[in-house]
CSV table of C-alpha atoms in Angstrom, one decimal:
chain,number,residue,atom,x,y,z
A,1,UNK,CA,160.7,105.6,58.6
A,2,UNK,CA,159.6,105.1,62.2
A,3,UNK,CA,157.1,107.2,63.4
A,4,UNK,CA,158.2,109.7,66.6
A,5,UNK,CA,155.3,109.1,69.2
A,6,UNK,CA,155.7,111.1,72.3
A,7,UNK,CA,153.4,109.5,75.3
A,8,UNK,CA,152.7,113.0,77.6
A,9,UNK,CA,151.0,112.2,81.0
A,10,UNK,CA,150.3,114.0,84.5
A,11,UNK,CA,150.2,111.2,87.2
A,12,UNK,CA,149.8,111.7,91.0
A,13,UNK,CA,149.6,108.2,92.8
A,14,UNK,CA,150.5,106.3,89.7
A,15,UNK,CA,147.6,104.5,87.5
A,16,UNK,CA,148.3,106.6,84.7
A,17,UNK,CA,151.6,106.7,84.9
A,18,UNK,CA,150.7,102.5,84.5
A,19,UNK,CA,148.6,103.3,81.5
A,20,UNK,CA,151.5,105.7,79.4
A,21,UNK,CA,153.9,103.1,80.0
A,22,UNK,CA,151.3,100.2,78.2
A,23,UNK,CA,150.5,103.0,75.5
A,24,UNK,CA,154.2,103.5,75.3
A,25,UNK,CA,154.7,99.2,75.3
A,26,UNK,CA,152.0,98.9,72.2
A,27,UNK,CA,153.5,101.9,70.1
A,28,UNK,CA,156.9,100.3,70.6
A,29,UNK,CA,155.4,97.1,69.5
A,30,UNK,CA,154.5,98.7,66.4
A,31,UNK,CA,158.2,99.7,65.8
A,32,UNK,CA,158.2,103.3,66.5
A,33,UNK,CA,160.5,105.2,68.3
A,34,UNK,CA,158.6,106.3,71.7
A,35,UNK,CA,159.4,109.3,74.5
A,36,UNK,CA,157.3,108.5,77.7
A,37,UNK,CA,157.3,112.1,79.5
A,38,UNK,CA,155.7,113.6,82.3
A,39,UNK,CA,154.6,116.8,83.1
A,40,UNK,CA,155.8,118.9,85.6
A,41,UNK,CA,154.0,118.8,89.1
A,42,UNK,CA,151.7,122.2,90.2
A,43,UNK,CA,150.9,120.9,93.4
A,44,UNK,CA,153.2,122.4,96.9
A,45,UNK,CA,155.5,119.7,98.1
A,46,UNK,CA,153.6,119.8,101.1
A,47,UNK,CA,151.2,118.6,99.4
A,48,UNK,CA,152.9,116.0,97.6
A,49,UNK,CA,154.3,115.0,101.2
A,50,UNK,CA,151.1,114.7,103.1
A,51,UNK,CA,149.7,111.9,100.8
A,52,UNK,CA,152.0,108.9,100.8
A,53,UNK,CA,150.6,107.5,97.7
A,54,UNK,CA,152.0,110.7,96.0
A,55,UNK,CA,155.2,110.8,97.5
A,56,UNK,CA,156.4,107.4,96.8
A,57,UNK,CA,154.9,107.9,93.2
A,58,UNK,CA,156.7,110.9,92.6
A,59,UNK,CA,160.5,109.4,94.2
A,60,UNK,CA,159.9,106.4,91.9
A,61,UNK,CA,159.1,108.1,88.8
A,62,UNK,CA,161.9,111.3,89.4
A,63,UNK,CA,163.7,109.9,86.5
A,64,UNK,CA,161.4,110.0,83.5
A,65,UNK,CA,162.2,113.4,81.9
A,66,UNK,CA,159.5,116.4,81.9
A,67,UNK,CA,158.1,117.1,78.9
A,68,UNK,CA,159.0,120.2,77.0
A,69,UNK,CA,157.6,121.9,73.8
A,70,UNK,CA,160.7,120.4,72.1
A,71,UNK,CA,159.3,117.1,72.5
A,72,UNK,CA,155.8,117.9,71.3
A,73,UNK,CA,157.7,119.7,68.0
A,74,UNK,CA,159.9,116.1,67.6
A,75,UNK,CA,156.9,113.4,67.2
A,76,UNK,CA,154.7,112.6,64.5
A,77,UNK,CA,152.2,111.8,67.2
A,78,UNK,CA,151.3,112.7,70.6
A,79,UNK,CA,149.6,110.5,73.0
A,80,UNK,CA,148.1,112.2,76.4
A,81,UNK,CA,147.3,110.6,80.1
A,82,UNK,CA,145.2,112.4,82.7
A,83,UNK,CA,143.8,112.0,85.4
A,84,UNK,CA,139.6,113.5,85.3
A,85,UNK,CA,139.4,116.6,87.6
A,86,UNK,CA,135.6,116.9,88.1
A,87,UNK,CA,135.3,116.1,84.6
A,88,UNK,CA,138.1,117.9,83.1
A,89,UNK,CA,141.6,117.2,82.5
A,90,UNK,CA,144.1,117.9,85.2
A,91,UNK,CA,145.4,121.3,85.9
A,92,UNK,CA,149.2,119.9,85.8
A,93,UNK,CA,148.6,118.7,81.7
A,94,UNK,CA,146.7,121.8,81.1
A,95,UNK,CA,149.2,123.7,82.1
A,96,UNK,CA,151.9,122.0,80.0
A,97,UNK,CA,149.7,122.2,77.3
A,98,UNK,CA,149.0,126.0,77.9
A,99,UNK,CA,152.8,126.3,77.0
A,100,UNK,CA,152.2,125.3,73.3
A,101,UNK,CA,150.9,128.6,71.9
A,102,UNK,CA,154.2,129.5,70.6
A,103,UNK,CA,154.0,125.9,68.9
A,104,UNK,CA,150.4,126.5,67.9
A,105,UNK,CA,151.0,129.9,66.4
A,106,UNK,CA,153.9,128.5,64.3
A,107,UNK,CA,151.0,126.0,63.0
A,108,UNK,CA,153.5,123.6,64.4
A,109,UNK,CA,150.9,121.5,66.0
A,110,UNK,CA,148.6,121.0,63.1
A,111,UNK,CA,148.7,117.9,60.9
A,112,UNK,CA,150.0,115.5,63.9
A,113,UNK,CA,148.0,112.4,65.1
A,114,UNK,CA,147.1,112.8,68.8
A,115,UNK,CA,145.2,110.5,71.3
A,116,UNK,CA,144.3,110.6,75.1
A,117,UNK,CA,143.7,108.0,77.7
A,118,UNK,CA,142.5,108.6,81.5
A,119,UNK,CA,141.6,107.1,84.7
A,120,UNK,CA,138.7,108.1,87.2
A,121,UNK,CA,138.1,107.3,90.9
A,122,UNK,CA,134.8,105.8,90.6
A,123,UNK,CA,132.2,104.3,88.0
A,124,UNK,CA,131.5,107.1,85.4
A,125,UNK,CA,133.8,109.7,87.1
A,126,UNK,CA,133.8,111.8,84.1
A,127,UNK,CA,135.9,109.5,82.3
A,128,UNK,CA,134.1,110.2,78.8
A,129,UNK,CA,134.0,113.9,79.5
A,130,UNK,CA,138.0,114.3,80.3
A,131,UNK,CA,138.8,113.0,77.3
A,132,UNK,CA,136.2,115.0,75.3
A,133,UNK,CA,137.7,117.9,77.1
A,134,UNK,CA,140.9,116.7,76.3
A,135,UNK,CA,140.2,116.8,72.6
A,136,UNK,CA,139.1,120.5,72.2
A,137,UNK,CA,142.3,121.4,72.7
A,138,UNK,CA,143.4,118.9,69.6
A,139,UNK,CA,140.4,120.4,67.4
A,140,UNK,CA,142.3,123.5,67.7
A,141,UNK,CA,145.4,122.7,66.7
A,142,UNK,CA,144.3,121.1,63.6
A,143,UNK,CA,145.3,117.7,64.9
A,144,UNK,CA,144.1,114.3,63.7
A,145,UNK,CA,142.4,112.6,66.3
A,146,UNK,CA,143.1,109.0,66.6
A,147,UNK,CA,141.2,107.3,69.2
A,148,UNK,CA,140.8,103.1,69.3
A,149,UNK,CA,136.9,103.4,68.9
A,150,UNK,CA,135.7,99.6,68.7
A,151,UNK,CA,138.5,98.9,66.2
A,152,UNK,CA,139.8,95.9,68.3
A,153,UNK,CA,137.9,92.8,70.5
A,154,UNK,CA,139.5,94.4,74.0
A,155,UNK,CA,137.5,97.7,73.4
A,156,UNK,CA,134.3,95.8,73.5
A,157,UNK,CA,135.8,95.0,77.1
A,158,UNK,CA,137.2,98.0,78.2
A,159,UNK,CA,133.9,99.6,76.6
A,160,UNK,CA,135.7,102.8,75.8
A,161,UNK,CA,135.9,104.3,72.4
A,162,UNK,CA,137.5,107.8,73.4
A,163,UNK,CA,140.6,106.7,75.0
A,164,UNK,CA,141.6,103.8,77.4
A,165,UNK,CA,140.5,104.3,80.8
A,166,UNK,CA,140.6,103.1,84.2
A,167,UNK,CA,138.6,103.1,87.7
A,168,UNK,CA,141.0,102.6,90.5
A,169,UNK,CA,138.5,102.9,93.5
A,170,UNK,CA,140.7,105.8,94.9
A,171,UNK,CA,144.0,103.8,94.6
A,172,UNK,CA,141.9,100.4,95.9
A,173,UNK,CA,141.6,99.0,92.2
A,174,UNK,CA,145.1,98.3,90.6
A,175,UNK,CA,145.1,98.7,86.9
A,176,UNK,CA,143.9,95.4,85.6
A,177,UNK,CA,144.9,93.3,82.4
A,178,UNK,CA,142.0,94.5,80.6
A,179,UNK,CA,143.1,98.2,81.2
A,180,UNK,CA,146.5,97.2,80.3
A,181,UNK,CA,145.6,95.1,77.2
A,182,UNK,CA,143.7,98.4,75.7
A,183,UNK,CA,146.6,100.9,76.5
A,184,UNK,CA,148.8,98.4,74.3
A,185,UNK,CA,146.2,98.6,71.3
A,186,UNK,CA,146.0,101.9,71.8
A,187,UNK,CA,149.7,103.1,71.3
A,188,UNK,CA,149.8,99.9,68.3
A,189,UNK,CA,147.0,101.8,66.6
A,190,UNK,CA,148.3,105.4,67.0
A,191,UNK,CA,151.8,104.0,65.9
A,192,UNK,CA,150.1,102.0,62.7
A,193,UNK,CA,147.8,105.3,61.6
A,194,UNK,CA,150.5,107.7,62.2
A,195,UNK,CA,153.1,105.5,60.1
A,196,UNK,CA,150.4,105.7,57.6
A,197,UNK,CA,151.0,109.8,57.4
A,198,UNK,CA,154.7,109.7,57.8
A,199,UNK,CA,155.5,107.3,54.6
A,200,UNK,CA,152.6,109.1,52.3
């Protein structure tokens, strides 16, 4: 049976966005069946409106559905994308994954694999620490943590065990092949280990 991955990000000007579609790409790669969802946006629409990076990001990606609780209930796996917000994840995934506890106290989140990737403004913005953060929030679920440590030659280039991440020089820097090439290893491996658990 095909493992159910859903990819969960929060993008504002669109590299991560970029990354969950390559995660998305590798798990399909792999055979499983994929949900690439976004969560919902916090920020005012004024906001939104006075940074024309953001707007044009959020009229090109209106389409991709919002992620609910449903969705996290549905897959076998759950892959997350973040921005780093001085270090942490961003408010707009935290939130979303705030709305779980119904889930969590169920025990409805335990035993899935789950994974993160992120993407910083500069040079060791934090990158290692968002997805650290990121994973607390796993530990207490009871998830399996499946990150791509050095398990492939493109990690050794990306130099990232945690998670794939990017630096896009405050929207300067667009995501590069390297980047791109460990997102895609990344949702192959979490689609291969997770396959593992579904047909035991």
């Amino acid at each position: 049976m095909a493992p159910k991955i859903a990819v969960i990000y929060y993008s504002s000007t669109g590299t991560v966005h970029e990354l969950a579609e390559a995660v998305a790409d590798g798990a399909r790669k792999e055979g499983a069946e994929v949900r690439l969802l976004r969560v919902s946006e916090l920020a005012p629409e004024e906001a939104v409106a006075g940074n024309d990076a953001w707007s044009a990001h959020a009229a090109a990606t209106r389409d991709i559905p919002i992620a609910t609780a449903a969705d996290v209930e549905w897959a076998d796996a759950v892959v997350f994308g973040t921005p780093t917000r001085f270090g942490n994840i961003a408010s707009q995934l935290k939130q979303f994954i705030d709305t779980l506890g119904g889930l969590w106290a169920q025990g409805k989140l335990a035993d899935k694999v789950y994974s993160g990737f992120t993407a910083t403004a500069t040079a060791h913005g934090g990158q290692e620490s968002t997805l650290l953060a990121l994973y607390n929030s796993v530990h207490h679920f009871g998830g399996i943590l499946v990150t791509p440590g050095y398990t492939d030659p493109v990690k050794f280039v990306d130099g990232n065990p945690y998670g794939t991440s990017h630096v896009n020089g405050q929207g300067a820097i667009p995501v590069d092949d390297t980047a791109r090439a460990a997102a895609v290893y990344q949702g192959k491996r979490v689609a291969t280990v997770t396959a593992r658990f579904t047909a035991a």
